[in-house]
mmCIF file with all atom_site columns, C-alpha atoms in Angstrom:
data_model
loop_
_atom_site.group_PDB
_atom_site.id
_atom_site.type_symbol
_atom_site.label_atom_id
_atom_site.label_alt_id
_atom_site.label_comp_id
_atom_site.label_asym_id
_atom_site.label_entity_id
_atom_site.label_seq_id
_atom_site.pdbx_PDB_ins_code
_atom_site.Cartn_x
_atom_site.Cartn_y
_atom_site.Cartn_z
_atom_site.occupancy
_atom_site.B_iso_or_equiv
_atom_site.pdbx_formal_charge
_atom_site.auth_seq_id
_atom_site.auth_comp_id
_atom_site.auth_asym_id
_atom_site.auth_atom_id
_atom_site.pdbx_PDB_model_num
ATOM 1   C CA . MET A 1 1   ? 0.072   0.181  -0.027  1.00 0.00 ? 1   MET A CA 1
ATOM 2   C CA . THR A 1 2   ? 1.458   3.287  -1.141  1.00 0.00 ? 2   THR A CA 1
ATOM 3   C CA . PHE A 1 3   ? 0.863   6.364  1.257   1.00 0.00 ? 3   PHE A CA 1
ATOM 4   C CA . VAL A 1 4   ? 1.349   9.892  -0.053  1.00 0.00 ? 4   VAL A CA 1
ATOM 5   C CA . ARG A 1 5   ? 1.719   13.046 2.137   1.00 0.00 ? 5   ARG A CA 1
ATOM 6   C CA . VAL A 1 6   ? -1.312  15.419 1.793   1.00 0.00 ? 6   VAL A CA 1
ATOM 7   C CA . CYS A 1 7   ? -0.639  17.969 4.466   1.00 0.00 ? 7   CYS A CA 1
ATOM 8   C CA . GLY A 1 8   ? 0.559   18.690 7.908   1.00 0.00 ? 8   GLY A CA 1
ATOM 9   C CA . LEU A 1 9   ? -1.433  17.687 10.920  1.00 0.00 ? 9   LEU A CA 1
ATOM 10  C CA . GLY A 1 10  ? -1.260  21.320 12.069  1.00 0.00 ? 10  GLY A CA 1
ATOM 11  C CA . GLU A 1 11  ? -2.989  22.311 8.847   1.00 0.00 ? 11  GLU A CA 1
ATOM 12  C CA . LEU A 1 12  ? -6.229  20.459 9.876   1.00 0.00 ? 12  LEU A CA 1
ATOM 13  C CA . GLU A 1 13  ? -8.681  22.315 11.888  1.00 0.00 ? 13  GLU A CA 1
ATOM 14  C CA . GLU A 1 14  ? -11.082 20.152 13.917  1.00 0.00 ? 14  GLU A CA 1
ATOM 15  C CA . ASP A 1 15  ? -14.357 19.063 12.205  1.00 0.00 ? 15  ASP A CA 1
ATOM 16  C CA . THR A 1 16  ? -13.233 21.308 8.858   1.00 0.00 ? 16  THR A CA 1
ATOM 17  C CA . PRO A 1 17  ? -12.577 19.159 5.787   1.00 0.00 ? 17  PRO A CA 1
ATOM 18  C CA . LYS A 1 18  ? -9.668  20.019 3.727   1.00 0.00 ? 18  LYS A CA 1
ATOM 19  C CA . ARG A 1 19  ? -9.742  19.030 0.045   1.00 0.00 ? 19  ARG A CA 1
ATOM 20  C CA . VAL A 1 20  ? -6.773  17.491 -1.531  1.00 0.00 ? 20  VAL A CA 1
ATOM 21  C CA . GLU A 1 21  ? -6.202  15.622 -4.795  1.00 0.00 ? 21  GLU A CA 1
ATOM 22  C CA . LEU A 1 22  ? -4.171  12.432 -5.164  1.00 0.00 ? 22  LEU A CA 1
ATOM 23  C CA . ASP A 1 23  ? -3.478  11.311 -8.506  1.00 0.00 ? 23  ASP A CA 1
ATOM 24  C CA . GLY A 1 24  ? -6.532  13.291 -10.062 1.00 0.00 ? 24  GLY A CA 1
ATOM 25  C CA . THR A 1 25  ? -8.782  11.813 -7.215  1.00 0.00 ? 25  THR A CA 1
ATOM 26  C CA . PRO A 1 26  ? -10.449 14.473 -5.123  1.00 0.00 ? 26  PRO A CA 1
ATOM 27  C CA . VAL A 1 27  ? -10.261 13.431 -1.397  1.00 0.00 ? 27  VAL A CA 1
ATOM 28  C CA . SER A 1 28  ? -11.540 15.278 1.639   1.00 0.00 ? 28  SER A CA 1
ATOM 29  C CA . VAL A 1 29  ? -9.308  14.782 4.756   1.00 0.00 ? 29  VAL A CA 1
ATOM 30  C CA . VAL A 1 30  ? -10.912 15.505 8.311   1.00 0.00 ? 30  VAL A CA 1
ATOM 31  C CA . ARG A 1 31  ? -9.597  15.689 11.698  1.00 0.00 ? 31  ARG A CA 1
ATOM 32  C CA . THR A 1 32  ? -12.546 14.798 14.128  1.00 0.00 ? 32  THR A CA 1
ATOM 33  C CA . GLU A 1 33  ? -12.964 13.181 17.448  1.00 0.00 ? 33  GLU A CA 1
ATOM 34  C CA . GLY A 1 34  ? -9.288  12.394 17.839  1.00 0.00 ? 34  GLY A CA 1
ATOM 35  C CA . GLU A 1 35  ? -8.897  10.626 14.430  1.00 0.00 ? 35  GLU A CA 1
ATOM 36  C CA . VAL A 1 36  ? -7.958  11.853 10.920  1.00 0.00 ? 36  VAL A CA 1
ATOM 37  C CA . LEU A 1 37  ? -10.007 10.310 8.266   1.00 0.00 ? 37  LEU A CA 1
ATOM 38  C CA . ALA A 1 38  ? -10.098 10.566 4.354   1.00 0.00 ? 38  ALA A CA 1
ATOM 39  C CA . ILE A 1 39  ? -13.100 10.119 2.162   1.00 0.00 ? 39  ILE A CA 1
ATOM 40  C CA . ASN A 1 40  ? -13.669 10.506 -1.593  1.00 0.00 ? 40  ASN A CA 1
ATOM 41  C CA . ASP A 1 41  ? -14.747 14.225 -1.828  1.00 0.00 ? 41  ASP A CA 1
ATOM 42  C CA . ILE A 1 42  ? -17.702 13.702 -4.325  1.00 0.00 ? 42  ILE A CA 1
ATOM 43  C CA . CYS A 1 43  ? -21.210 13.068 -3.192  1.00 0.00 ? 43  CYS A CA 1
ATOM 44  C CA . SER A 1 44  ? -22.635 9.804  -4.585  1.00 0.00 ? 44  SER A CA 1
ATOM 45  C CA . HIS A 1 45  ? -26.035 11.459 -5.109  1.00 0.00 ? 45  HIS A CA 1
ATOM 46  C CA . ALA A 1 46  ? -25.257 14.883 -6.449  1.00 0.00 ? 46  ALA A CA 1
ATOM 47  C CA . ASN A 1 47  ? -21.667 14.918 -7.775  1.00 0.00 ? 47  ASN A CA 1
ATOM 48  C CA . VAL A 1 48  ? -20.659 17.905 -5.633  1.00 0.00 ? 48  VAL A CA 1
ATOM 49  C CA . SER A 1 49  ? -17.800 18.498 -3.238  1.00 0.00 ? 49  SER A CA 1
ATOM 50  C CA . LEU A 1 50  ? -18.321 16.967 0.195   1.00 0.00 ? 50  LEU A CA 1
ATOM 51  C CA . SER A 1 51  ? -15.529 19.180 1.662   1.00 0.00 ? 51  SER A CA 1
ATOM 52  C CA . GLU A 1 52  ? -17.840 22.097 1.341   1.00 0.00 ? 52  GLU A CA 1
ATOM 53  C CA . GLY A 1 53  ? -20.173 20.478 3.784   1.00 0.00 ? 53  GLY A CA 1
ATOM 54  C CA . GLU A 1 54  ? -20.157 20.499 7.549   1.00 0.00 ? 54  GLU A CA 1
ATOM 55  C CA . VAL A 1 55  ? -18.643 17.796 9.875   1.00 0.00 ? 55  VAL A CA 1
ATOM 56  C CA . ASP A 1 56  ? -20.605 16.498 12.920  1.00 0.00 ? 56  ASP A CA 1
ATOM 57  C CA . ASP A 1 57  ? -20.547 13.336 14.995  1.00 0.00 ? 57  ASP A CA 1
ATOM 58  C CA . CYS A 1 58  ? -18.096 11.628 12.642  1.00 0.00 ? 58  CYS A CA 1
ATOM 59  C CA . HIS A 1 59  ? -20.295 12.410 9.658   1.00 0.00 ? 59  HIS A CA 1
ATOM 60  C CA . ILE A 1 60  ? -19.911 14.749 6.677   1.00 0.00 ? 60  ILE A CA 1
ATOM 61  C CA . GLU A 1 61  ? -23.110 16.518 5.232   1.00 0.00 ? 61  GLU A CA 1
ATOM 62  C CA . CYS A 1 62  ? -23.279 17.265 1.659   1.00 0.00 ? 62  CYS A CA 1
ATOM 63  C CA . TRP A 1 63  ? -24.094 21.040 1.453   1.00 0.00 ? 63  TRP A CA 1
ATOM 64  C CA . LEU A 1 64  ? -26.416 20.625 -1.584  1.00 0.00 ? 64  LEU A CA 1
ATOM 65  C CA . HIS A 1 65  ? -29.058 18.244 -0.571  1.00 0.00 ? 65  HIS A CA 1
ATOM 66  C CA . GLY A 1 66  ? -28.110 17.049 3.066   1.00 0.00 ? 66  GLY A CA 1
ATOM 67  C CA . SER A 1 67  ? -27.036 13.651 2.424   1.00 0.00 ? 67  SER A CA 1
ATOM 68  C CA . ARG A 1 68  ? -24.791 12.481 5.332   1.00 0.00 ? 68  ARG A CA 1
ATOM 69  C CA . PHE A 1 69  ? -22.057 10.064 5.105   1.00 0.00 ? 69  PHE A CA 1
ATOM 70  C CA . ASP A 1 70  ? -19.986 8.294  7.781   1.00 0.00 ? 70  ASP A CA 1
ATOM 71  C CA . LEU A 1 71  ? -16.514 9.225  7.743   1.00 0.00 ? 71  LEU A CA 1
ATOM 72  C CA . ARG A 1 72  ? -15.204 5.839  8.761   1.00 0.00 ? 72  ARG A CA 1
ATOM 73  C CA . SER A 1 73  ? -17.325 3.755  6.320   1.00 0.00 ? 73  SER A CA 1
ATOM 74  C CA . GLY A 1 74  ? -18.401 6.000  3.572   1.00 0.00 ? 74  GLY A CA 1
ATOM 75  C CA . LYS A 1 75  ? -22.079 4.704  4.064   1.00 0.00 ? 75  LYS A CA 1
ATOM 76  C CA . PRO A 1 76  ? -24.788 7.337  3.713   1.00 0.00 ? 76  PRO A CA 1
ATOM 77  C CA . ASP A 1 77  ? -27.243 7.504  6.699   1.00 0.00 ? 77  ASP A CA 1
ATOM 78  C CA . ALA A 1 78  ? -29.460 10.358 5.262   1.00 0.00 ? 78  ALA A CA 1
ATOM 79  C CA . LEU A 1 79  ? -31.334 10.618 1.880   1.00 0.00 ? 79  LEU A CA 1
ATOM 80  C CA . PRO A 1 80  ? -31.181 11.285 -0.901  1.00 0.00 ? 80  PRO A CA 1
ATOM 81  C CA . ALA A 1 81  ? -27.885 9.486  -1.230  1.00 0.00 ? 81  ALA A CA 1
ATOM 82  C CA . THR A 1 82  ? -28.141 5.657  -1.155  1.00 0.00 ? 82  THR A CA 1
ATOM 83  C CA . ARG A 1 83  ? -24.757 4.741  -2.313  1.00 0.00 ? 83  ARG A CA 1
ATOM 84  C CA . PRO A 1 84  ? -21.509 4.942  -0.201  1.00 0.00 ? 84  PRO A CA 1
ATOM 85  C CA . VAL A 1 85  ? -18.556 6.849  -1.053  1.00 0.00 ? 85  VAL A CA 1
ATOM 86  C CA . PRO A 1 86  ? -15.092 5.360  -0.949  1.00 0.00 ? 86  PRO A CA 1
ATOM 87  C CA . VAL A 1 87  ? -12.986 5.955  2.147   1.00 0.00 ? 87  VAL A CA 1
ATOM 88  C CA . TYR A 1 88  ? -9.018  5.672  2.221   1.00 0.00 ? 88  TYR A CA 1
ATOM 89  C CA . PRO A 1 89  ? -6.414  4.676  4.837   1.00 0.00 ? 89  PRO A CA 1
ATOM 90  C CA . VAL A 1 90  ? -4.840  7.360  6.606   1.00 0.00 ? 90  VAL A CA 1
ATOM 91  C CA . LYS A 1 91  ? -1.280  7.161  8.504   1.00 0.00 ? 91  LYS A CA 1
ATOM 92  C CA . ILE A 1 92  ? 0.327   9.879  10.786  1.00 0.00 ? 92  ILE A CA 1
ATOM 93  C CA . GLU A 1 93  ? 3.919   10.163 10.759  1.00 0.00 ? 93  GLU A CA 1
ATOM 94  C CA . GLY A 1 94  ? 5.269   12.793 12.913  1.00 0.00 ? 94  GLY A CA 1
ATOM 95  C CA . ASP A 1 95  ? 3.354   16.057 11.634  1.00 0.00 ? 95  ASP A CA 1
ATOM 96  C CA . ASP A 1 96  ? 2.688   14.310 8.351   1.00 0.00 ? 96  ASP A CA 1
ATOM 97  C CA . VAL A 1 97  ? -0.807  13.248 7.301   1.00 0.00 ? 97  VAL A CA 1
ATOM 98  C CA . LEU A 1 98  ? -0.598  10.471 4.691   1.00 0.00 ? 98  LEU A CA 1
ATOM 99  C CA . VAL A 1 99  ? -3.368  8.861  2.609   1.00 0.00 ? 99  VAL A CA 1
ATOM 100 C CA . SER A 1 100 ? -3.440  5.733  0.452   1.00 0.00 ? 100 SER A CA 1
ATOM 101 C CA . LEU A 1 101 ? -5.966  5.499  -2.511  1.00 0.00 ? 101 LEU A CA 1
ATOM 102 C CA . THR A 1 102 ? -6.402  1.817  -1.644  1.00 0.00 ? 102 THR A CA 1
ATOM 103 C CA . GLN A 1 103 ? -10.005 1.800  -0.376  1.00 0.00 ? 103 GLN A CA 1
ATOM 104 C CA . GLU A 1 104 ? -10.753 0.485  2.969   1.00 0.00 ? 104 GLU A CA 1
ATOM 105 C CA . SER A 1 105 ? -14.345 -0.052 2.207   1.00 0.00 ? 105 SER A CA 1
#
């Protein structure tokens, strides 16, 4: 599994998504509840950026229609989305946040 540095840990504000691109794939990196998580940045319902939405209780909400996705599993728990979005493994090395495009789910 290949990990790529996406940002420094200090660049992530709690519950504020940060959009990055890895090999052309948009990824939203989120520091929440003591974890750093990475999820595909495109809503499976409306094809808009999830990083523009709000984070609450380890979920990210799509700003356009209100679909909510679990940041750990990518599964939607609020309509209108019914399909999950990919989540990606994250490693922290010192102050570096690394993400792999290999999907966890």
